[in-house]
Coordinates of C-alpha atoms and ligand atoms in Angstrom, one line a residue:
M1 CA 0.0 0.0 0.0
L2 CA 1.3 3.4 -0.9
P3 CA 0.6 6.3 1.3
I4 CA -1.2 9.2 -0.3
P5 CA 0.2 12.6 0.5
V6 CA -2.4 14.5 2.5
K7 CA -1.4 17.8 0.9
R8 CA -2.5 16.6 -2.5
R9 CA -5.7 15.0 -1.2
K10 CA -6.7 18.4 0.2
K11 CA -6.0 20.3 -3.0
E12 CA -9.0 21.7 -4.8
S13 CA -9.7 20.5 -8.3
P14 CA -7.3 22.5 -10.4
T15 CA -8.4 24.1 -13.6
P16 CA -6.9 22.6 -16.8
N17 CA -4.7 25.7 -17.4
D18 CA -2.7 25.5 -14.2
L19 CA -2.2 21.8 -14.7
H20 CA -0.4 21.9 -18.0
A21 CA 3.3 22.5 -18.6
P22 CA 3.9 25.0 -21.4
P23 CA 1.8 24.0 -24.4
G24 CA 3.5 21.3 -26.4
L25 CA 4.0 20.3 -30.0
F26 CA 0.9 18.0 -29.9
P27 CA -2.2 20.0 -29.2
G28 CA -5.0 18.0 -27.7
L29 CA -2.5 15.5 -26.1
C30 CA -1.8 15.6 -22.4
I31 CA 0.1 12.9 -20.6
F32 CA -0.2 12.0 -16.9
L33 CA 2.5 9.8 -15.4
V34 CA 1.3 7.5 -12.6
E35 CA 3.9 7.7 -9.8
R36 CA 2.8 4.4 -8.2
R37 CA 5.6 1.9 -8.6
M38 CA 7.4 4.4 -10.9
G39 CA 8.8 6.4 -8.1
A40 CA 9.2 10.2 -7.9
A41 CA 12.7 10.3 -9.4
R42 CA 11.9 8.3 -12.4
R43 CA 8.6 10.2 -12.9
G44 CA 10.6 13.4 -12.8
F45 CA 13.1 12.1 -15.4
L46 CA 10.3 10.9 -17.7
T47 CA 8.5 14.1 -17.4
A48 CA 11.5 16.2 -18.3
L49 CA 12.3 13.8 -21.2
A50 CA 8.7 14.1 -22.6
Q51 CA 8.7 17.9 -22.2
R52 CA 12.0 18.2 -24.0
K53 CA 10.4 16.4 -26.9
G54 CA 7.5 18.7 -27.0
F55 CA 4.9 16.6 -25.1
T56 CA 2.6 18.2 -22.6
V57 CA 2.8 16.4 -19.2
A58 CA 0.3 17.3 -16.5
P59 CA 1.7 17.3 -12.9
E60 CA -1.6 16.2 -11.6
F61 CA -4.6 14.2 -12.9
S62 CA -7.4 16.2 -14.4
D63 CA -10.1 16.2 -17.1
G64 CA -7.6 17.5 -19.6
V65 CA -5.5 14.3 -19.4
T66 CA -5.7 12.2 -22.5
H67 CA -3.1 9.6 -21.9
V68 CA -2.5 8.1 -18.4
V69 CA 0.8 6.2 -18.5
S70 CA 1.9 3.8 -15.8
E71 CA 4.6 1.3 -15.2
Q72 CA 4.0 -2.2 -13.9
N73 CA 0.5 -1.6 -12.7
S74 CA -2.7 -3.3 -13.7
L75 CA -5.7 -1.2 -14.9
D76 CA -7.5 -1.9 -11.6
E77 CA -4.5 -0.7 -9.6
V78 CA -4.3 2.5 -11.6
L79 CA -8.0 3.2 -11.4
S80 CA -8.2 2.7 -7.7
W81 CA -5.0 4.7 -7.1
L82 CA -6.5 7.6 -9.1
E83 CA -9.7 7.3 -7.3
R84 CA -7.9 7.6 -3.9
K85 CA -5.9 10.6 -5.1
T86 CA -8.7 12.5 -6.8
G87 CA -11.7 11.2 -4.9
R88 CA -13.6 10.2 -8.0
A89 CA -13.7 7.2 -10.3
G90 CA -10.9 7.1 -12.8
Q91 CA -13.0 5.9 -15.7
C92 CA -15.2 9.0 -15.7
A93 CA -12.3 11.4 -16.2
G94 CA -13.8 13.3 -19.1
E95 CA -17.3 14.2 -20.0
Q96 CA -17.1 12.8 -23.6
R97 CA -14.3 10.3 -23.3
S98 CA -12.1 8.5 -20.9
P99 CA -8.4 8.9 -21.2
H100 CA -6.3 6.0 -22.5
Y101 CA -4.8 4.0 -19.7
L102 CA -1.5 2.9 -21.1
D103 CA 1.6 0.9 -20.3
I104 CA 4.9 2.6 -20.3
S105 CA 5.6 0.9 -23.7
W106 CA 3.3 3.6 -25.4
F107 CA 5.4 6.3 -23.8
T108 CA 8.8 4.8 -24.7
E109 CA 7.7 4.2 -28.3
S110 CA 6.4 7.8 -28.5
M111 CA 9.6 9.2 -27.1
S112 CA 11.8 7.3 -29.5
S113 CA 9.5 8.3 -32.4
G114 CA 9.5 11.9 -31.3
R115 CA 5.7 12.0 -31.7
P116 CA 2.7 10.3 -30.1
V117 CA 2.4 6.8 -31.6
S118 CA -1.1 5.5 -32.2
V119 CA -2.6 3.7 -29.3
E120 CA -2.8 -0.1 -29.9
D121 CA -4.3 -2.9 -27.8
R122 CA -0.8 -4.0 -26.7
H123 CA -0.3 -0.6 -25.1
C124 CA -3.5 -0.6 -23.1
L125 CA -3.4 -1.7 -19.5
Q126 CA -5.0 -5.0 -18.7
G127 CA -6.9 -6.0 -15.6
I128 CA -4.2 -7.9 -13.8
M129 CA -0.5 -7.7 -14.1
P130 CA 2.1 -9.6 -12.1
A131 CA 3.7 -7.6 -9.3
P132 CA 7.1 -6.5 -10.3
S133 CA 9.2 -6.6 -7.2
S134 CA 9.1 -10.4 -7.1
D135 CA 10.7 -10.8 -10.5
K136 CA 13.7 -8.5 -9.8
A137 CA 16.2 -11.2 -10.8
D138 CA 19.5 -11.5 -9.2
L139 CA 21.7 -9.6 -11.7
S140 CA 24.6 -11.9 -11.1
T141 CA 22.6 -14.8 -12.6
I142 CA 22.2 -13.1 -16.0
Q143 CA 23.5 -15.4 -18.7
P144 CA 26.4 -13.9 -20.7
Y145 CA 25.3 -14.8 -24.3
G146 CA 22.3 -13.1 -25.9
C147 CA 21.0 -16.4 -27.2
Q148 CA 20.8 -17.7 -23.6
R149 CA 18.5 -14.9 -22.6
R150 CA 14.9 -13.9 -23.4
T151 CA 14.7 -10.5 -25.0
P152 CA 11.2 -9.2 -25.7
L153 CA 10.5 -6.5 -28.2
I154 CA 9.0 -4.1 -25.6
H155 CA 11.2 -4.0 -22.6
H156 CA 11.7 -1.8 -19.5
N157 CA 14.9 0.1 -20.2
A158 CA 14.3 1.8 -23.5
Q159 CA 15.6 5.2 -22.3
I160 CA 18.9 3.7 -21.6
T161 CA 19.1 1.3 -24.6
D162 CA 18.2 4.0 -27.0
V163 CA 21.2 6.0 -25.9
L164 CA 23.5 3.0 -25.9
E165 CA 22.4 2.3 -29.4
I166 CA 23.2 5.8 -30.5
L167 CA 26.7 5.3 -29.1
A168 CA 27.0 1.9 -30.9
R169 CA 25.9 3.5 -34.2
A170 CA 28.4 6.3 -33.7
A171 CA 31.1 3.8 -33.0
S172 CA 30.3 2.0 -36.2
F173 CA 30.4 5.3 -38.1
Q174 CA 33.8 5.8 -36.7
G175 CA 34.9 2.4 -37.9
S176 CA 35.3 0.9 -34.4
E177 CA 33.7 -2.5 -34.4
V178 CA 34.9 -3.3 -30.9
R179 CA 33.3 -0.3 -29.3
Q180 CA 30.1 -0.9 -31.4
L181 CA 29.9 -4.4 -30.1
G182 CA 30.5 -3.2 -26.5
F183 CA 27.6 -0.8 -26.6
T184 CA 25.4 -3.3 -28.4
R185 CA 26.1 -6.1 -25.9
A186 CA 25.3 -3.8 -23.0
A187 CA 22.1 -2.6 -24.6
S188 CA 21.1 -6.2 -25.2
V189 CA 21.6 -7.2 -21.6
L190 CA 19.4 -4.2 -20.5
K191 CA 16.7 -5.2 -23.0
S192 CA 16.4 -8.6 -21.3
L193 CA 15.9 -7.3 -17.8
P194 CA 12.4 -7.9 -16.5
F195 CA 12.3 -4.6 -14.6
P196 CA 13.5 -1.0 -15.1
L197 CA 16.9 -0.2 -13.8
Q198 CA 16.4 2.5 -11.2
S199 CA 19.8 3.2 -9.7
A200 CA 23.3 3.3 -10.9
K201 CA 24.2 1.0 -8.1
E202 CA 22.1 -1.8 -9.7
A203 CA 24.0 -1.3 -12.9
E204 CA 27.3 -2.1 -11.1
D205 CA 26.4 -5.8 -11.2
L206 CA 25.4 -6.0 -14.8
P207 CA 27.4 -8.4 -16.9
M208 CA 28.6 -7.4 -20.4
C209 CA 28.7 -3.8 -19.3
G210 CA 32.0 -2.0 -19.2
G211 CA 33.0 1.1 -17.4
H212 CA 32.0 3.4 -20.2
C213 CA 28.5 1.9 -20.4
K214 CA 28.1 2.0 -16.7
A215 CA 29.0 5.7 -16.7
V216 CA 26.4 6.3 -19.4
I217 CA 23.7 4.5 -17.4
R218 CA 24.6 6.4 -14.3
E219 CA 24.3 9.7 -16.2
I220 CA 20.9 8.8 -17.7
L221 CA 19.5 7.7 -14.4
E222 CA 20.8 10.7 -12.5
D223 CA 20.5 13.5 -15.1
G224 CA 18.0 12.2 -17.6
V225 CA 20.4 12.7 -20.5
C226 CA 23.7 11.5 -21.8
R227 CA 25.8 14.4 -22.9
E228 CA 28.1 12.3 -25.2
A229 CA 25.1 10.9 -27.0
E230 CA 23.5 14.4 -27.3
E231 CA 26.7 15.8 -28.8
L232 CA 27.0 12.9 -31.2
K233 CA 23.4 13.2 -32.4
A234 CA 24.0 16.9 -33.0
S235 CA 27.2 16.4 -34.9
E236 CA 27.4 16.8 -38.6
H237 CA 29.3 13.6 -39.1
Y238 CA 26.8 11.4 -37.2
Q239 CA 23.8 13.0 -39.0
C240 CA 25.4 12.6 -42.4
M241 CA 26.4 9.1 -41.8
E242 CA 23.0 8.2 -40.5
L243 CA 21.4 9.8 -43.6
F244 CA 23.8 8.2 -46.1
T245 CA 23.7 4.7 -44.6
S246 CA 19.9 4.8 -44.6
I247 CA 20.1 4.7 -48.4
F248 CA 19.6 1.1 -49.7
G249 CA 22.9 -0.3 -50.8
V250 CA 25.1 2.2 -48.9
G251 CA 27.3 0.9 -46.1
V252 CA 29.5 2.7 -43.6
Q253 CA 32.6 2.8 -45.9
T254 CA 30.7 4.3 -48.8
A255 CA 29.0 6.9 -46.6
E256 CA 32.4 7.8 -45.0
R257 CA 33.9 8.3 -48.5
W258 CA 31.1 10.6 -49.5
Y259 CA 31.4 12.5 -46.3
K260 CA 35.2 12.9 -46.8
D261 CA 34.5 14.1 -50.4
G262 CA 32.4 16.9 -48.9
A263 CA 28.8 15.6 -49.2
R264 CA 26.5 16.7 -46.5
N265 CA 23.0 16.0 -47.9
L266 CA 21.3 14.1 -50.7
K267 CA 21.6 17.0 -53.1
D268 CA 25.4 17.2 -52.6
L269 CA 25.6 13.6 -53.8
Q270 CA 24.4 14.6 -57.2
G271 CA 27.0 17.3 -57.4
L272 CA 29.8 14.8 -56.6
N273 CA 29.1 12.9 -59.9
L274 CA 29.3 9.6 -58.0
K275 CA 29.6 6.2 -59.6
L276 CA 26.6 4.7 -58.0
T277 CA 25.8 1.0 -58.0
E278 CA 22.4 0.0 -59.5
E279 CA 21.2 -0.7 -55.9
Q280 CA 22.3 2.7 -54.7
R281 CA 20.6 4.4 -57.7
A282 CA 17.4 2.7 -56.8
G283 CA 17.8 3.5 -53.1
L284 CA 18.2 7.2 -53.9
E285 CA 15.3 7.2 -56.4
H286 CA 12.9 5.7 -53.8
F287 CA 14.5 7.3 -50.8
T288 CA 11.4 9.0 -49.3
D289 CA 9.3 5.8 -49.5
L290 CA 12.0 3.5 -48.2
R291 CA 12.6 5.7 -45.2
L292 CA 8.9 5.2 -44.1
P293 CA 8.6 2.1 -42.0
V294 CA 6.7 -0.8 -43.5
T295 CA 3.7 -1.7 -41.4
L296 CA 2.6 -5.3 -40.6
G297 CA -0.5 -4.7 -42.7
E298 CA 1.6 -3.8 -45.7
A299 CA 3.9 -6.7 -45.1
D300 CA 0.9 -9.0 -45.2
R301 CA -0.2 -7.5 -48.6
I302 CA 3.3 -8.1 -49.9
E303 CA 3.1 -11.7 -48.7
D304 CA -0.1 -12.1 -50.7
L305 CA 1.6 -10.8 -53.8
V306 CA 4.7 -13.0 -53.4
R307 CA 2.6 -16.1 -52.6
G308 CA 0.4 -15.5 -55.6
A309 CA 3.4 -15.2 -57.9
L310 CA 5.1 -18.3 -56.5
Q311 CA 1.9 -20.4 -56.7
K312 CA 1.6 -19.7 -60.4
F313 CA 4.6 -22.1 -60.7
V314 CA 4.4 -24.3 -57.6
P315 CA 0.9 -24.4 -56.1
D316 CA 1.9 -25.9 -52.7
I317 CA 5.0 -23.7 -52.2
Q318 CA 5.9 -22.9 -48.5
I319 CA 6.5 -19.3 -47.7
T320 CA 7.3 -17.8 -44.3
M321 CA 7.7 -14.2 -43.2
T322 CA 10.9 -13.9 -41.3
G323 CA 13.1 -11.0 -40.0
G324 CA 11.6 -8.5 -37.5
F325 CA 8.0 -9.2 -38.3
R326 CA 8.5 -12.8 -37.2
R327 CA 9.9 -11.5 -33.9
G328 CA 6.6 -9.5 -33.3
K329 CA 7.7 -6.1 -34.7
Q330 CA 4.7 -4.0 -35.9
Q331 CA 6.9 -2.3 -38.5
G332 CA 10.2 -2.8 -40.2
H333 CA 12.7 -1.4 -42.8
D334 CA 11.9 -4.2 -45.1
V335 CA 9.9 -7.5 -45.4
D336 CA 11.9 -10.8 -45.4
F337 CA 10.6 -14.1 -46.7
L338 CA 11.9 -17.7 -46.7
I339 CA 10.7 -20.0 -49.5
T340 CA 11.0 -23.7 -49.5
H341 CA 9.3 -27.0 -50.6
P342 CA 9.8 -30.7 -49.5
D343 CA 10.7 -31.5 -53.1
D344 CA 13.9 -29.5 -53.9
S345 CA 13.4 -30.0 -57.6
T346 CA 10.4 -27.7 -57.6
L347 CA 12.7 -24.9 -56.4
T348 CA 14.9 -24.8 -59.5
G349 CA 14.3 -21.6 -61.5
L350 CA 11.3 -20.8 -59.3
L351 CA 12.5 -17.5 -57.8
K352 CA 13.5 -16.2 -61.2
N353 CA 10.2 -17.2 -62.8
A354 CA 8.1 -15.6 -60.0
V355 CA 10.2 -12.4 -60.0
D356 CA 9.9 -12.1 -63.8
W357 CA 6.2 -12.6 -63.5
M358 CA 5.8 -9.9 -60.9
D359 CA 8.1 -7.6 -63.0
S360 CA 5.8 -8.2 -66.0
K361 CA 2.9 -7.0 -63.8
G362 CA 4.7 -3.8 -62.9
L363 CA 5.0 -4.9 -59.2
L364 CA 8.8 -4.4 -59.1
L365 CA 10.8 -1.2 -59.1
Y366 CA 14.1 -3.0 -58.6
Q367 CA 15.4 -6.5 -58.3
H368 CA 18.8 -8.1 -57.9
M369 CA 19.1 -11.9 -58.0
K370 CA 21.9 -13.6 -56.2
K371 CA 22.5 -17.2 -57.2
R372 CA 22.9 -20.0 -54.6
S373 CA 26.6 -20.3 -53.7
H374 CA 26.5 -22.8 -50.9
A375 CA 29.4 -22.0 -48.5
P376 CA 29.7 -24.7 -45.8
P377 CA 30.1 -23.1 -42.4
R378 CA 33.7 -24.0 -41.7
T379 CA 35.0 -20.9 -40.0
N380 CA 34.1 -19.8 -36.5
K381 CA 32.3 -16.8 -38.1
G382 CA 29.9 -19.2 -39.7
G383 CA 30.7 -18.2 -43.3
M384 CA 28.5 -16.1 -45.7
D385 CA 24.9 -16.7 -46.4
G386 CA 24.8 -18.5 -49.7
H387 CA 21.1 -19.0 -50.3
E388 CA 19.5 -18.0 -53.6
T389 CA 18.2 -14.5 -52.8
C390 CA 16.3 -11.7 -54.5
Y391 CA 16.9 -8.2 -53.1
A392 CA 13.9 -6.2 -54.4
I393 CA 12.0 -3.0 -54.2
F394 CA 8.3 -3.6 -54.7
A395 CA 5.7 -1.1 -55.9
L396 CA 2.9 -1.9 -53.5
P397 CA -0.3 -0.7 -55.1
A398 CA -1.9 2.3 -53.3
S399 CA -5.0 0.3 -52.4
N400 CA -2.7 -1.8 -50.2
V401 CA -0.9 1.1 -48.6
E402 CA -2.0 2.0 -45.1
E403 CA -3.0 5.5 -44.6
S404 CA -1.9 7.7 -41.8
K405 CA 0.2 5.3 -39.9
S406 CA 1.3 7.6 -37.2
E407 CA -1.6 9.6 -36.0
V408 CA -3.1 9.4 -32.6
P409 CA -6.8 9.5 -33.0
G410 CA -8.0 13.1 -32.4
V411 CA -4.5 14.5 -32.1
S412 CA -3.0 16.8 -34.6
L413 CA 0.6 16.1 -35.4
N414 CA 1.2 19.7 -36.4
G415 CA 1.2 18.7 -40.1
S416 CA 4.9 17.9 -39.9
C417 CA 4.5 14.9 -42.2
A418 CA 2.5 16.6 -44.9
S419 CA 5.4 16.8 -47.3
D420 CA 5.9 13.1 -47.3
V421 CA 2.7 12.3 -49.1
P422 CA 3.7 10.5 -52.3
S423 CA 2.4 11.7 -55.6
H424 CA 2.2 8.2 -57.2
D425 CA -0.3 5.4 -56.6
W426 CA 2.1 2.9 -55.1
R427 CA 4.7 3.0 -52.4
A428 CA 8.2 1.5 -52.6
V429 CA 8.9 -1.3 -50.2
R430 CA 12.1 -3.2 -49.7
V431 CA 11.7 -7.0 -49.8
D432 CA 14.2 -9.9 -49.4
L433 CA 13.2 -13.2 -50.9
V434 CA 15.3 -16.2 -49.9
V435 CA 15.0 -19.7 -51.3
T436 CA 16.3 -22.6 -49.2
P437 CA 16.5 -26.4 -49.8
H438 CA 14.1 -28.2 -47.4
S439 CA 17.0 -29.8 -45.5
E440 CA 18.4 -26.4 -44.6
Y441 CA 15.1 -24.8 -43.8
P442 CA 15.4 -24.8 -40.0
Y443 CA 18.8 -23.2 -40.2
A444 CA 17.7 -20.7 -42.7
L445 CA 14.6 -19.9 -40.6
L446 CA 16.8 -19.4 -37.5
G447 CA 19.3 -17.4 -39.4
W448 CA 16.8 -15.1 -41.1
T449 CA 14.6 -14.4 -38.0
G450 CA 17.3 -12.3 -36.3
S451 CA 17.8 -10.1 -34.5
K452 CA 21.2 -9.5 -36.0
H453 CA 22.7 -9.4 -32.5
F454 CA 20.9 -12.6 -31.5
E455 CA 22.4 -14.3 -34.5
R456 CA 25.8 -13.0 -33.7
E457 CA 25.5 -14.2 -30.2
L458 CA 24.2 -17.6 -31.3
R459 CA 27.2 -18.2 -33.6
R460 CA 29.6 -17.0 -30.9
F461 CA 28.1 -19.3 -28.3
T462 CA 28.2 -22.2 -30.8
W463 CA 31.9 -21.8 -31.4
D464 CA 33.0 -20.9 -27.9
K465 CA 31.0 -23.6 -26.1
K466 CA 30.6 -26.3 -28.6
K467 CA 33.4 -25.8 -31.1
L468 CA 30.8 -26.1 -33.9
T469 CA 30.2 -23.6 -36.6
L470 CA 26.7 -22.4 -37.4
N471 CA 25.2 -20.4 -40.3
S472 CA 21.9 -20.3 -42.1
H473 CA 22.8 -23.5 -44.1
G474 CA 23.7 -25.8 -41.2
L475 CA 25.8 -26.7 -38.2
H476 CA 29.2 -28.1 -38.9
D477 CA 31.4 -30.3 -36.8
A478 CA 34.9 -29.7 -38.1
G479 CA 36.4 -32.4 -35.8
K480 CA 34.0 -35.1 -37.0
K481 CA 33.9 -33.5 -40.5
C482 CA 30.1 -33.8 -40.6
F483 CA 27.0 -31.6 -40.7
I484 CA 24.3 -32.0 -38.1
S485 CA 20.8 -32.3 -39.6
A486 CA 17.8 -30.7 -37.9
T487 CA 14.1 -30.8 -38.7
S488 CA 13.1 -27.7 -36.6
E489 CA 14.6 -24.7 -34.8
E490 CA 13.9 -26.5 -31.6
D491 CA 16.2 -29.3 -32.7
I492 CA 19.0 -26.8 -33.2
F493 CA 18.6 -25.2 -29.8
T494 CA 18.5 -28.7 -28.2
Y495 CA 21.6 -29.9 -30.0
L496 CA 23.4 -26.8 -28.8
G497 CA 22.2 -27.4 -25.2
L498 CA 20.3 -24.1 -25.2
Q499 CA 16.8 -23.5 -23.9
Y500 CA 14.5 -22.8 -26.8
V501 CA 14.0 -19.1 -27.3
P502 CA 10.8 -18.3 -29.3
P503 CA 11.1 -15.6 -32.0
S504 CA 9.3 -13.0 -29.9
D505 CA 12.1 -13.3 -27.4
R506 CA 15.0 -13.0 -29.9
N507 CA 15.0 -9.2 -29.9
A508 CA 18.5 -9.1 -28.5
Ligands
LIG1 N1 20.4 -11.6 -42.9 C1 21.2 -12.5 -43.4 N2 21.9 -12.3 -44.5 C2 21.8 -11.1 -45.2 C3 20.9 -10.1 -44.7 C4 20.2 -10.4 -43.5 O1 21.3 -13.6 -42.8 N3 22.5 -10.8 -46.3 C5 19.6 -11.9 -41.6 C6 20.0 -11.0 -40.5 O2 21.0 -11.6 -39.7 C7 18.8 -10.8 -39.7 C8 17.6 -11.2 -40.7 O3 18.3 -11.7 -41.9 O4 18.7 -11.8 -38.7 C9 16.8 -10.0 -41.0 O5 17.6 -8.9 -41.5 P1 17.1 -7.4 -41.6 O6 15.9 -7.4 -42.6 O7 18.2 -6.6 -42.0 O8 16.6 -7.0 -40.2 P2 15.3 -7.1 -39.4 O9 15.6 -7.8 -38.1 O10 14.2 -7.8 -40.2 O11 14.9 -5.6 -39.1 P3 13.9 -4.7 -39.9 O12 12.5 -5.0 -39.2 O13 14.3 -3.3 -39.7 O14 13.9 -5.2 -41.3
LIG2 MN1 13.8 -7.2 -42.1
LIG3 MN1 16.1 -7.9 -44.8

């Protein structure tokens, strides 16, 4: 039971005006953060964070509140807490509408998007939620490899991991793989924690977390921001590298070369008279569309198109959506598919036939086929992925394009996205199509589901602990000179002596 400050109970009902911090960027939206279980310090930090990003946060609950956000409370708990604080039932907060009662996941997603994301069922508080204090695991028992942990998509430490991921990205832009991996590993450990880290002291015991990362965590918990990350984000180099590497077909080295040659924006690239690859040319041509996240609904429409094309040639073809969507993401930068059939002979020429057919129907804006080049996994890195693959850009017909992905119902977003409205009746979507022989399917499924860090950790574990090499073709025992067959992903985990991790917990 939490004591209720007498002072607040006595306070008269405040008018909406004196409740609101300076008007924010999102008129009509007003957040109230529930202090119960969140604690005053964290509530203060989250309030400051939201205000910096232009959100209005009410210091006290009132009729003006549109989004009630709480952490680790059930709906019942929040409603009765509000009732005790305000002396009236929480559901009847407004005359026309009740506010949304939301989990912190809505808040963290909105903060990272820089705008209020639309409210979905998964954000809404449910009746009963497990009490958090009991699952505060002993930090010293955290497993060292990402593939030994469960890492859900929505987790409790996004404020910290967002910053660590900025530092990781900046390290990769500076060509330091070691530092990139250090920040990524620390972020991954935090994503797997079943509770929010609340003090720097707790961070002391975290595995895979070096001195630099701990200092960053301390700074975020104490000051609410990390100066190093803020400076990096504001730097010209970081911004240019992020912009250039977001172009399809452009890696860190190419981006760095362009930066060194003086390019600072997309227009500058034209001035440099660059020798672009076909891929990069397509990436630049469809840049605006490809920057927009692909929604799950759009991914489903793409799946229908791909399935239809493949079934023209092999009616009982098997197709699986992999990548981020298989891990439960609601949006992604592309859509990944794995294609297989129990009779390998049906796969010969299939991808080319299906792609040519889709091309003839005007469904493709770009495609690049890579032939199968089976590279057995003999090195401890696991070798290259050698499946037959088509890297494509689809023209998803407008009837299939979801409108207004980002709006919160009834909340204006200040018209900031108006210029992104495309003038054509399709939208460009990046798609990866991968064909695998049936015997390699479990390995390909495991390899193409990700996350990238989960895959890296799985391969590292396999080599360090089992002296086996793993890639998306198979598992190889160099000593016995044999490949280990598997009929499912579960088989592979079992063989490696790992507990099975479902795709939704592979967001390492
Ligand atoms: N992958 C791979 N070989 C490639 C490209 C990707 O094996 N040439 C694997 C990656 O390791 C990853 C998965 O395919 O596990 C999906 O990659 P990608 O689409 O880049 O990332 P997602 O996790 O799907 O993220 P997003 O939702 O942004 O697309
Ligand atoms: Mn993907
Ligand atoms: Mn992909």
